[in-house]
Amino acid sequence: CRCCAEGRRHSSILYSILRSQEREAPAGQSPHGCPCGSRRRVALRSPQVVCKAASAVLVKTLRFVQNVPCFQELPLEEQLLLVRSCWAPLLLLGLAQDRVHLETVESAEPSMLQRILTARQQGEQPSPPAPAPGRGHPGPHLPSATEIQAIKGFLAKCWSLDISTKEYAYLKGTVLFNPDLPGLQCTQYIEGLQREAQQALDEHVRLIHRGDEARFAKLNVVLSLLRSINANVIAELFFRPIIGAVNMDDMLLEMLCAKL
């Protein structure tokens, strides 16, 4: 395809564009095997503040994506497929980069036992718990304490490594250009871009952190932590409190096609 044919022409563009982000300003189970964390529901303490910050980070993230010429060379269908699959991990990387802190409180949402006991007292049938949201069509679902802890753990890991602007950019490039998605046509081109982002990260680490031979591996651990966080949880936590039931596919399409 045209993308593959022009791959060599853009072999160095990703490196230079990712570096340009340097100029941007920041805009399971619980311990001891107890499953309680997977049942307890959690909400943001200050949803208006945090959700506003998350929305700003999402806009900035999509602007960054749009400014990568290699991404622009892809057909629109390929662009949408990539963004739909990686918007959540890119958002979390942006939240970590801008040091957006999450303060949460346990929700007053009644447990299944409470619903059963209350319904029996009132002579009613207990209503079933709300189902978890499906892709693009989230239902009422508060994240669990375990899910929130995974997000907080990811942010804490990023902050402990003191990741630089360039390193964040290369990590975003690795996440964005995922050649393993079903339905992609320009897989070789995209795979080359992902490889280039990883090579640029490795070269940067070797140059700046010569005494830390394990840093490249530590940064890739950050990417592995991202894979364990569900995109539906991100949508529920950061967008439902201010937008309501939101179809992320529709919102991403609108934002991607707009001039951010």
PDB file of C-alpha atoms in Angstrom:
ATOM      1  CA  CYS A   1       0.000   0.000   0.000  1.00  0.00           C
ATOM      2  CA  ARG A   2       1.018   3.635  -0.253  1.00  0.00           C
ATOM      3  CA  CYS A   3       1.944   3.690   3.441  1.00  0.00           C
ATOM      4  CA  CYS A   4       4.396   0.818   3.078  1.00  0.00           C
ATOM      5  CA  ALA A   5       5.907   2.318  -0.062  1.00  0.00           C
ATOM      6  CA  GLU A   6       6.615   5.576   1.721  1.00  0.00           C
ATOM      7  CA  GLY A   7       7.872   3.960   4.927  1.00  0.00           C
ATOM      8  CA  ARG A   8      11.529   4.653   4.267  1.00  0.00           C
ATOM      9  CA  ARG A   9      10.862   8.289   3.445  1.00  0.00           C
ATOM     10  CA  HIS A  10       9.471   8.792   6.932  1.00  0.00           C
ATOM     11  CA  SER A  11      11.957   6.606   8.828  1.00  0.00           C
ATOM     12  CA  SER A  12      13.410   9.582  10.698  1.00  0.00           C
ATOM     13  CA  ILE A  13      10.256  11.704  10.975  1.00  0.00           C
ATOM     14  CA  LEU A  14       8.839   9.889  13.982  1.00  0.00           C
ATOM     15  CA  TYR A  15      12.031  10.494  15.939  1.00  0.00           C
ATOM     16  CA  SER A  16      12.011  14.234  15.290  1.00  0.00           C
ATOM     17  CA  ILE A  17       8.284  14.701  15.856  1.00  0.00           C
ATOM     18  CA  LEU A  18       8.279  12.753  19.097  1.00  0.00           C
ATOM     19  CA  ARG A  19      11.106  14.957  20.310  1.00  0.00           C
ATOM     20  CA  SER A  20       9.005  18.011  19.572  1.00  0.00           C
ATOM     21  CA  GLN A  21       6.776  17.137  22.524  1.00  0.00           C
ATOM     22  CA  GLU A  22       9.601  18.403  24.700  1.00  0.00           C
ATOM     23  CA  ARG A  23       8.250  21.886  24.053  1.00  0.00           C
ATOM     24  CA  GLU A  24       4.740  21.093  25.296  1.00  0.00           C
ATOM     25  CA  ALA A  25       3.659  22.408  28.680  1.00  0.00           C
ATOM     26  CA  PRO A  26       1.910  20.067  31.107  1.00  0.00           C
ATOM     27  CA  ALA A  27      -1.736  20.904  30.820  1.00  0.00           C
ATOM     28  CA  GLY A  28      -7.254  -8.293  40.786  1.00  0.00           C
ATOM     29  CA  GLN A  29      -7.210  -8.698  44.464  1.00  0.00           C
ATOM     30  CA  SER A  30      -6.247  -6.721  47.455  1.00  0.00           C
ATOM     31  CA  PRO A  31      -3.320  -7.699  49.726  1.00  0.00           C
ATOM     32  CA  HIS A  32      -3.312 -11.111  51.452  1.00  0.00           C
ATOM     33  CA  GLY A  33      -5.558 -12.553  48.746  1.00  0.00           C
ATOM     34  CA  CYS A  34      -8.679 -10.829  50.034  1.00  0.00           C
ATOM     35  CA  PRO A  35     -11.156 -10.206  47.199  1.00  0.00           C
ATOM     36  CA  CYS A  36     -12.811  -7.285  48.996  1.00  0.00           C
ATOM     37  CA  GLY A  37     -11.053  -4.756  46.768  1.00  0.00           C
ATOM     38  CA  SER A  38     -12.735  -6.178  43.700  1.00  0.00           C
ATOM     39  CA  ARG A  39     -16.174  -5.584  45.290  1.00  0.00           C
ATOM     40  CA  ARG A  40     -15.749  -2.183  46.925  1.00  0.00           C
ATOM     41  CA  ARG A  41     -16.706   0.662  44.586  1.00  0.00           C
ATOM     42  CA  VAL A  42     -14.743   3.908  44.454  1.00  0.00           C
ATOM     43  CA  ALA A  43     -15.462   7.409  43.152  1.00  0.00           C
ATOM     44  CA  LEU A  44     -13.320  10.523  42.686  1.00  0.00           C
ATOM     45  CA  ARG A  45     -13.271  12.889  45.640  1.00  0.00           C
ATOM     46  CA  SER A  46     -13.251  15.955  43.353  1.00  0.00           C
ATOM     47  CA  PRO A  47     -14.668  14.706  40.050  1.00  0.00           C
ATOM     48  CA  GLN A  48     -15.118  18.137  38.478  1.00  0.00           C
ATOM     49  CA  VAL A  49     -11.458  19.038  38.979  1.00  0.00           C
ATOM     50  CA  VAL A  50      -9.973  15.694  37.964  1.00  0.00           C
ATOM     51  CA  CYS A  51     -12.313  15.130  35.019  1.00  0.00           C
ATOM     52  CA  LYS A  52     -11.574  18.598  33.684  1.00  0.00           C
ATOM     53  CA  ALA A  53      -7.863  17.851  33.890  1.00  0.00           C
ATOM     54  CA  ALA A  54      -8.364  14.473  32.164  1.00  0.00           C
ATOM     55  CA  SER A  55     -10.351  16.110  29.353  1.00  0.00           C
ATOM     56  CA  ALA A  56      -7.559  18.634  28.812  1.00  0.00           C
ATOM     57  CA  VAL A  57      -4.994  15.821  28.718  1.00  0.00           C
ATOM     58  CA  LEU A  58      -7.085  13.910  26.167  1.00  0.00           C
ATOM     59  CA  VAL A  59      -7.240  16.975  23.908  1.00  0.00           C
ATOM     60  CA  LYS A  60      -3.495  17.453  24.230  1.00  0.00           C
ATOM     61  CA  THR A  61      -2.874  13.771  23.535  1.00  0.00           C
ATOM     62  CA  LEU A  62      -4.930  13.764  20.345  1.00  0.00           C
ATOM     63  CA  ARG A  63      -3.233  16.967  19.219  1.00  0.00           C
ATOM     64  CA  PHE A  64       0.116  15.254  19.719  1.00  0.00           C
ATOM     65  CA  VAL A  65      -1.061  12.278  17.661  1.00  0.00           C
ATOM     66  CA  GLN A  66      -2.329  14.503  14.865  1.00  0.00           C
ATOM     67  CA  ASN A  67       1.017  16.311  14.676  1.00  0.00           C
ATOM     68  CA  VAL A  68       2.945  13.132  13.839  1.00  0.00           C
ATOM     69  CA  PRO A  69       3.365  13.125  10.019  1.00  0.00           C
ATOM     70  CA  CYS A  70       3.818   9.342  10.004  1.00  0.00           C
ATOM     71  CA  PHE A  71       0.376   9.019  11.560  1.00  0.00           C
ATOM     72  CA  GLN A  72      -1.140  11.458   9.074  1.00  0.00           C
ATOM     73  CA  GLU A  73       0.166   9.347   6.174  1.00  0.00           C
ATOM     74  CA  LEU A  74      -2.085   6.471   7.250  1.00  0.00           C
ATOM     75  CA  PRO A  75      -5.587   6.099   5.775  1.00  0.00           C
ATOM     76  CA  LEU A  76      -8.296   7.569   7.989  1.00  0.00           C
ATOM     77  CA  GLU A  77      -9.656   4.105   8.802  1.00  0.00           C
ATOM     78  CA  GLU A  78      -6.244   3.039  10.082  1.00  0.00           C
ATOM     79  CA  GLN A  79      -5.898   6.218  12.135  1.00  0.00           C
ATOM     80  CA  LEU A  80      -9.256   5.653  13.817  1.00  0.00           C
ATOM     81  CA  LEU A  81      -8.467   2.021  14.538  1.00  0.00           C
ATOM     82  CA  LEU A  82      -5.181   2.926  16.203  1.00  0.00           C
ATOM     83  CA  VAL A  83      -6.663   5.752  18.285  1.00  0.00           C
ATOM     84  CA  ARG A  84      -9.690   3.738  19.401  1.00  0.00           C
ATOM     85  CA  SER A  85      -7.426   0.975  20.632  1.00  0.00           C
ATOM     86  CA  CYS A  86      -4.894   3.108  22.489  1.00  0.00           C
ATOM     87  CA  TRP A  87      -6.630   6.288  23.678  1.00  0.00           C
ATOM     88  CA  ALA A  88      -6.830   4.996  27.264  1.00  0.00           C
ATOM     89  CA  PRO A  89      -3.124   4.101  27.726  1.00  0.00           C
ATOM     90  CA  LEU A  90      -2.129   7.327  25.955  1.00  0.00           C
ATOM     91  CA  LEU A  91      -4.390   9.258  28.338  1.00  0.00           C
ATOM     92  CA  LEU A  92      -2.827   7.577  31.367  1.00  0.00           C
ATOM     93  CA  LEU A  93       0.652   8.422  30.103  1.00  0.00           C
ATOM     94  CA  GLY A  94      -0.510  12.021  29.709  1.00  0.00           C
ATOM     95  CA  LEU A  95      -1.966  12.075  33.222  1.00  0.00           C
ATOM     96  CA  ALA A  96       1.324  10.767  34.573  1.00  0.00           C
ATOM     97  CA  GLN A  97       3.303  13.323  32.575  1.00  0.00           C
ATOM     98  CA  ASP A  98       1.131  16.184  33.843  1.00  0.00           C
ATOM     99  CA  ARG A  99       1.166  14.719  37.374  1.00  0.00           C
ATOM    100  CA  VAL A 100      -2.602  14.589  37.791  1.00  0.00           C
ATOM    101  CA  HIS A 101      -3.254  13.107  41.239  1.00  0.00           C
ATOM    102  CA  LEU A 102      -6.320  11.013  42.065  1.00  0.00           C
ATOM    103  CA  GLU A 103      -8.038  11.327  45.413  1.00  0.00           C
ATOM    104  CA  THR A 104     -10.828   8.793  45.796  1.00  0.00           C
ATOM    105  CA  VAL A 105     -13.517   7.886  48.296  1.00  0.00           C
ATOM    106  CA  GLU A 106     -15.478   4.711  48.762  1.00  0.00           C
ATOM    107  CA  SER A 107     -18.908   4.930  47.202  1.00  0.00           C
ATOM    108  CA  ALA A 108     -22.128   4.598  49.128  1.00  0.00           C
ATOM    109  CA  GLU A 109     -23.374   2.180  46.468  1.00  0.00           C
ATOM    110  CA  PRO A 110     -25.074  -0.676  48.368  1.00  0.00           C
ATOM    111  CA  SER A 111     -23.605  -4.145  48.167  1.00  0.00           C
ATOM    112  CA  MET A 112     -25.541  -7.123  46.813  1.00  0.00           C
ATOM    113  CA  LEU A 113     -26.095  -8.346  50.378  1.00  0.00           C
ATOM    114  CA  GLN A 114     -27.496  -4.959  51.391  1.00  0.00           C
ATOM    115  CA  ARG A 115     -29.835  -4.993  48.394  1.00  0.00           C
ATOM    116  CA  ILE A 116     -31.060  -8.495  49.270  1.00  0.00           C
ATOM    117  CA  LEU A 117     -31.687  -7.660  52.921  1.00  0.00           C
ATOM    118  CA  THR A 118     -33.407  -4.379  52.077  1.00  0.00           C
ATOM    119  CA  ALA A 119     -35.590  -6.013  49.435  1.00  0.00           C
ATOM    120  CA  ARG A 120     -36.635  -8.812  51.797  1.00  0.00           C
ATOM    121  CA  GLN A 121     -37.638  -6.329  54.466  1.00  0.00           C
ATOM    122  CA  GLN A 122     -39.777  -4.512  51.904  1.00  0.00           C
ATOM    123  CA  GLY A 123     -41.141  -7.726  50.376  1.00  0.00           C
ATOM    124  CA  GLU A 124     -39.521  -7.040  46.994  1.00  0.00           C
ATOM    125  CA  GLN A 125     -37.221  -8.961  44.695  1.00  0.00           C
ATOM    126  CA  PRO A 126     -33.600  -7.703  44.860  1.00  0.00           C
ATOM    127  CA  SER A 127     -32.510  -5.981  41.696  1.00  0.00           C
ATOM    128  CA  PRO A 128     -29.437  -7.477  40.012  1.00  0.00           C
ATOM    129  CA  PRO A 129     -26.204  -5.485  40.058  1.00  0.00           C
ATOM    130  CA  ALA A 130     -25.591  -3.212  37.095  1.00  0.00           C
ATOM    131  CA  PRO A 131     -23.597  -4.961  34.359  1.00  0.00           C
ATOM    132  CA  ALA A 132     -20.144  -3.792  33.483  1.00  0.00           C
ATOM    133  CA  PRO A 133     -20.084  -1.523  30.450  1.00  0.00           C
ATOM    134  CA  GLY A 134     -19.435  -2.919  27.018  1.00  0.00           C
ATOM    135  CA  ARG A 135     -17.065  -1.436  24.468  1.00  0.00           C
ATOM    136  CA  GLY A 136     -18.276   2.005  23.471  1.00  0.00           C
ATOM    137  CA  HIS A 137     -21.539   1.673  25.402  1.00  0.00           C
ATOM    138  CA  PRO A 138     -20.757   1.930  29.119  1.00  0.00           C
ATOM    139  CA  GLY A 139     -23.528   1.348  31.621  1.00  0.00           C
ATOM    140  CA  PRO A 140     -23.705   2.613  35.200  1.00  0.00           C
ATOM    141  CA  HIS A 141     -20.619   1.120  36.780  1.00  0.00           C
ATOM    142  CA  LEU A 142     -18.385   2.567  39.463  1.00  0.00           C
ATOM    143  CA  PRO A 143     -14.775   1.338  39.288  1.00  0.00           C
ATOM    144  CA  SER A 144     -13.710  -1.088  41.989  1.00  0.00           C
ATOM    145  CA  ALA A 145     -11.014  -0.370  44.544  1.00  0.00           C
ATOM    146  CA  THR A 146      -8.774  -2.883  42.759  1.00  0.00           C
ATOM    147  CA  GLU A 147      -9.195  -1.127  39.414  1.00  0.00           C
ATOM    148  CA  ILE A 148      -8.439   2.266  40.950  1.00  0.00           C
ATOM    149  CA  GLN A 149      -5.389   0.863  42.709  1.00  0.00           C
ATOM    150  CA  ALA A 150      -4.047  -0.371  39.377  1.00  0.00           C
ATOM    151  CA  ILE A 151      -4.326   3.163  37.967  1.00  0.00           C
ATOM    152  CA  LYS A 152      -2.712   4.724  41.034  1.00  0.00           C
ATOM    153  CA  GLY A 153       0.032   2.099  40.933  1.00  0.00           C
ATOM    154  CA  PHE A 154       0.774   2.941  37.316  1.00  0.00           C
ATOM    155  CA  LEU A 155       0.981   6.680  38.061  1.00  0.00           C
ATOM    156  CA  ALA A 156       3.205   6.071  41.089  1.00  0.00           C
ATOM    157  CA  LYS A 157       5.533   3.899  38.987  1.00  0.00           C
ATOM    158  CA  CYS A 158       5.903   6.649  36.386  1.00  0.00           C
ATOM    159  CA  TRP A 159       6.587   9.276  39.017  1.00  0.00           C
ATOM    160  CA  SER A 160       9.123   7.083  40.818  1.00  0.00           C
ATOM    161  CA  LEU A 161      11.083   6.755  37.567  1.00  0.00           C
ATOM    162  CA  ASP A 162      10.933  10.528  36.969  1.00  0.00           C
ATOM    163  CA  ILE A 163      10.257   9.931  33.274  1.00  0.00           C
ATOM    164  CA  SER A 164      11.413  12.757  31.027  1.00  0.00           C
ATOM    165  CA  THR A 165       9.406  14.485  28.285  1.00  0.00           C
ATOM    166  CA  LYS A 166      11.313  12.652  25.550  1.00  0.00           C
ATOM    167  CA  GLU A 167      10.827   9.300  27.245  1.00  0.00           C
ATOM    168  CA  TYR A 168       7.081   9.929  27.522  1.00  0.00           C
ATOM    169  CA  ALA A 169       7.019  10.771  23.818  1.00  0.00           C
ATOM    170  CA  TYR A 170       8.771   7.548  22.823  1.00  0.00           C
ATOM    171  CA  LEU A 171       6.505   5.518  25.096  1.00  0.00           C
ATOM    172  CA  LYS A 172       3.471   7.130  23.460  1.00  0.00           C
ATOM    173  CA  GLY A 173       4.865   6.289  20.036  1.00  0.00           C
ATOM    174  CA  THR A 174       5.291   2.658  21.069  1.00  0.00           C
ATOM    175  CA  VAL A 175       1.699   2.519  22.308  1.00  0.00           C
ATOM    176  CA  LEU A 176       0.210   4.381  19.338  1.00  0.00           C
ATOM    177  CA  PHE A 177       1.811   2.327  16.576  1.00  0.00           C
ATOM    178  CA  ASN A 178       0.526  -1.114  17.485  1.00  0.00           C
ATOM    179  CA  PRO A 179       0.829  -3.462  14.480  1.00  0.00           C
ATOM    180  CA  ASP A 180      -1.005  -6.325  16.197  1.00  0.00           C
ATOM    181  CA  LEU A 181      -4.491  -4.860  15.886  1.00  0.00           C
ATOM    182  CA  PRO A 182      -6.878  -6.897  13.730  1.00  0.00           C
ATOM    183  CA  GLY A 183      -8.089  -5.069  10.650  1.00  0.00           C
ATOM    184  CA  LEU A 184      -4.927  -3.080   9.942  1.00  0.00           C
ATOM    185  CA  GLN A 185      -3.667  -3.011   6.344  1.00  0.00           C
ATOM    186  CA  CYS A 186      -0.364  -1.139   6.775  1.00  0.00           C
ATOM    187  CA  THR A 187       0.996  -3.532   9.374  1.00  0.00           C
ATOM    188  CA  GLN A 188       4.624  -3.490   8.168  1.00  0.00           C
ATOM    189  CA  TYR A 189       4.700   0.296   8.088  1.00  0.00           C
ATOM    190  CA  ILE A 190       3.178   0.553  11.572  1.00  0.00           C
ATOM    191  CA  GLU A 191       5.462  -2.152  12.933  1.00  0.00           C
ATOM    192  CA  GLY A 192       8.450  -0.208  11.626  1.00  0.00           C
ATOM    193  CA  LEU A 193       7.260   2.943  13.382  1.00  0.00           C
ATOM    194  CA  GLN A 194       6.817   1.107  16.666  1.00  0.00           C
ATOM    195  CA  ARG A 195      10.284  -0.392  16.337  1.00  0.00           C
ATOM    196  CA  GLU A 196      11.706   3.052  15.606  1.00  0.00           C
ATOM    197  CA  ALA A 197      10.062   4.504  18.723  1.00  0.00           C
ATOM    198  CA  GLN A 198      11.569   1.727  20.863  1.00  0.00           C
ATOM    199  CA  GLN A 199      15.011   2.217  19.301  1.00  0.00           C
ATOM    200  CA  ALA A 200      14.826   5.964  19.910  1.00  0.00           C
ATOM    201  CA  LEU A 201      13.895   5.309  23.552  1.00  0.00           C
ATOM    202  CA  ASP A 202      16.787   2.874  23.947  1.00  0.00           C
ATOM    203  CA  GLU A 203      19.263   5.323  22.410  1.00  0.00           C
ATOM    204  CA  HIS A 204      18.019   8.159  24.614  1.00  0.00           C
ATOM    205  CA  VAL A 205      18.309   6.053  27.769  1.00  0.00           C
ATOM    206  CA  ARG A 206      21.830   4.912  26.864  1.00  0.00           C
ATOM    207  CA  LEU A 207      22.881   8.525  26.298  1.00  0.00           C
ATOM    208  CA  ILE A 208      21.238  10.196  29.295  1.00  0.00           C
ATOM    209  CA  HIS A 209      21.219   7.380  31.877  1.00  0.00           C
ATOM    210  CA  ARG A 210      24.519   5.669  31.234  1.00  0.00           C
ATOM    211  CA  GLY A 211      24.807   4.464  34.822  1.00  0.00           C
ATOM    212  CA  ASP A 212      21.357   2.874  34.874  1.00  0.00           C
ATOM    213  CA  GLU A 213      21.522  -0.195  32.655  1.00  0.00           C
ATOM    214  CA  ALA A 214      18.091  -1.363  33.811  1.00  0.00           C
ATOM    215  CA  ARG A 215      16.217   1.834  32.991  1.00  0.00           C
ATOM    216  CA  PHE A 216      15.082   0.742  29.527  1.00  0.00           C
ATOM    217  CA  ALA A 217      13.596  -2.425  31.022  1.00  0.00           C
ATOM    218  CA  LYS A 218      11.924  -0.386  33.773  1.00  0.00           C
ATOM    219  CA  LEU A 219      10.289   1.873  31.202  1.00  0.00           C
ATOM    220  CA  ASN A 220       8.955  -1.156  29.374  1.00  0.00           C
ATOM    221  CA  VAL A 221       7.471  -2.380  32.657  1.00  0.00           C
ATOM    222  CA  VAL A 222       5.432   0.840  32.576  1.00  0.00           C
ATOM    223  CA  LEU A 223       4.002  -0.289  29.231  1.00  0.00           C
ATOM    224  CA  SER A 224       3.134  -3.703  30.644  1.00  0.00           C
ATOM    225  CA  LEU A 225       1.243  -2.068  33.522  1.00  0.00           C
ATOM    226  CA  LEU A 226      -0.854  -0.158  30.987  1.00  0.00           C
ATOM    227  CA  ARG A 227      -2.079  -3.393  29.406  1.00  0.00           C
ATOM    228  CA  SER A 228      -3.776  -4.451  32.647  1.00  0.00           C
ATOM    229  CA  ILE A 229      -6.005  -1.340  32.844  1.00  0.00           C
ATOM    230  CA  ASN A 230      -9.401  -1.526  31.146  1.00  0.00           C
ATOM    231  CA  ALA A 231     -10.399   1.354  28.867  1.00  0.00           C
ATOM    232  CA  ASN A 232     -14.002   1.166  30.129  1.00  0.00           C
ATOM    233  CA  VAL A 233     -12.759   1.902  33.648  1.00  0.00           C
ATOM    234  CA  ILE A 234     -10.963   5.005  32.362  1.00  0.00           C
ATOM    235  CA  ALA A 235     -14.105   6.211  30.598  1.00  0.00           C
ATOM    236  CA  GLU A 236     -16.257   5.639  33.694  1.00  0.00           C
ATOM    237  CA  LEU A 237     -13.811   7.296  36.057  1.00  0.00           C
ATOM    238  CA  PHE A 238     -12.796  10.382  34.075  1.00  0.00           C
ATOM    239  CA  PHE A 239     -15.700  11.163  31.748  1.00  0.00           C
ATOM    240  CA  ARG A 240     -19.005   9.850  33.101  1.00  0.00           C
ATOM    241  CA  PRO A 241     -19.051  12.211  36.137  1.00  0.00           C
ATOM    242  CA  ILE A 242     -19.180  15.303  33.881  1.00  0.00           C
ATOM    243  CA  ILE A 243     -20.423  13.987  30.538  1.00  0.00           C
ATOM    244  CA  GLY A 244     -22.674  11.114  31.564  1.00  0.00           C
ATOM    245  CA  ALA A 245     -23.013   7.962  29.496  1.00  0.00           C
ATOM    246  CA  VAL A 246     -20.489   8.587  26.752  1.00  0.00           C
ATOM    247  CA  ASN A 247     -19.684   6.646  23.606  1.00  0.00           C
ATOM    248  CA  MET A 248     -15.913   6.998  23.432  1.00  0.00           C
ATOM    249  CA  ASP A 249     -15.777   5.880  19.797  1.00  0.00           C
ATOM    250  CA  ASP A 250     -18.054   8.730  18.762  1.00  0.00           C
ATOM    251  CA  MET A 251     -16.229  11.261  20.922  1.00  0.00           C
ATOM    252  CA  LEU A 252     -12.803  10.217  19.629  1.00  0.00           C
ATOM    253  CA  LEU A 253     -13.994  10.379  16.038  1.00  0.00           C
ATOM    254  CA  GLU A 254     -15.349  13.873  16.563  1.00  0.00           C
ATOM    255  CA  MET A 255     -12.193  15.074  18.318  1.00  0.00           C
ATOM    256  CA  LEU A 256      -9.838  13.456  15.833  1.00  0.00           C
ATOM    257  CA  CYS A 257     -11.588  15.016  12.854  1.00  0.00           C
ATOM    258  CA  ALA A 258     -11.743  18.439  14.530  1.00  0.00           C
ATOM    259  CA  LYS A 259      -8.896  20.941  14.450  1.00  0.00           C
ATOM    260  CA  LEU A 260      -7.730  20.671  18.043  1.00  0.00           C
TER     261      LEU A 260
END
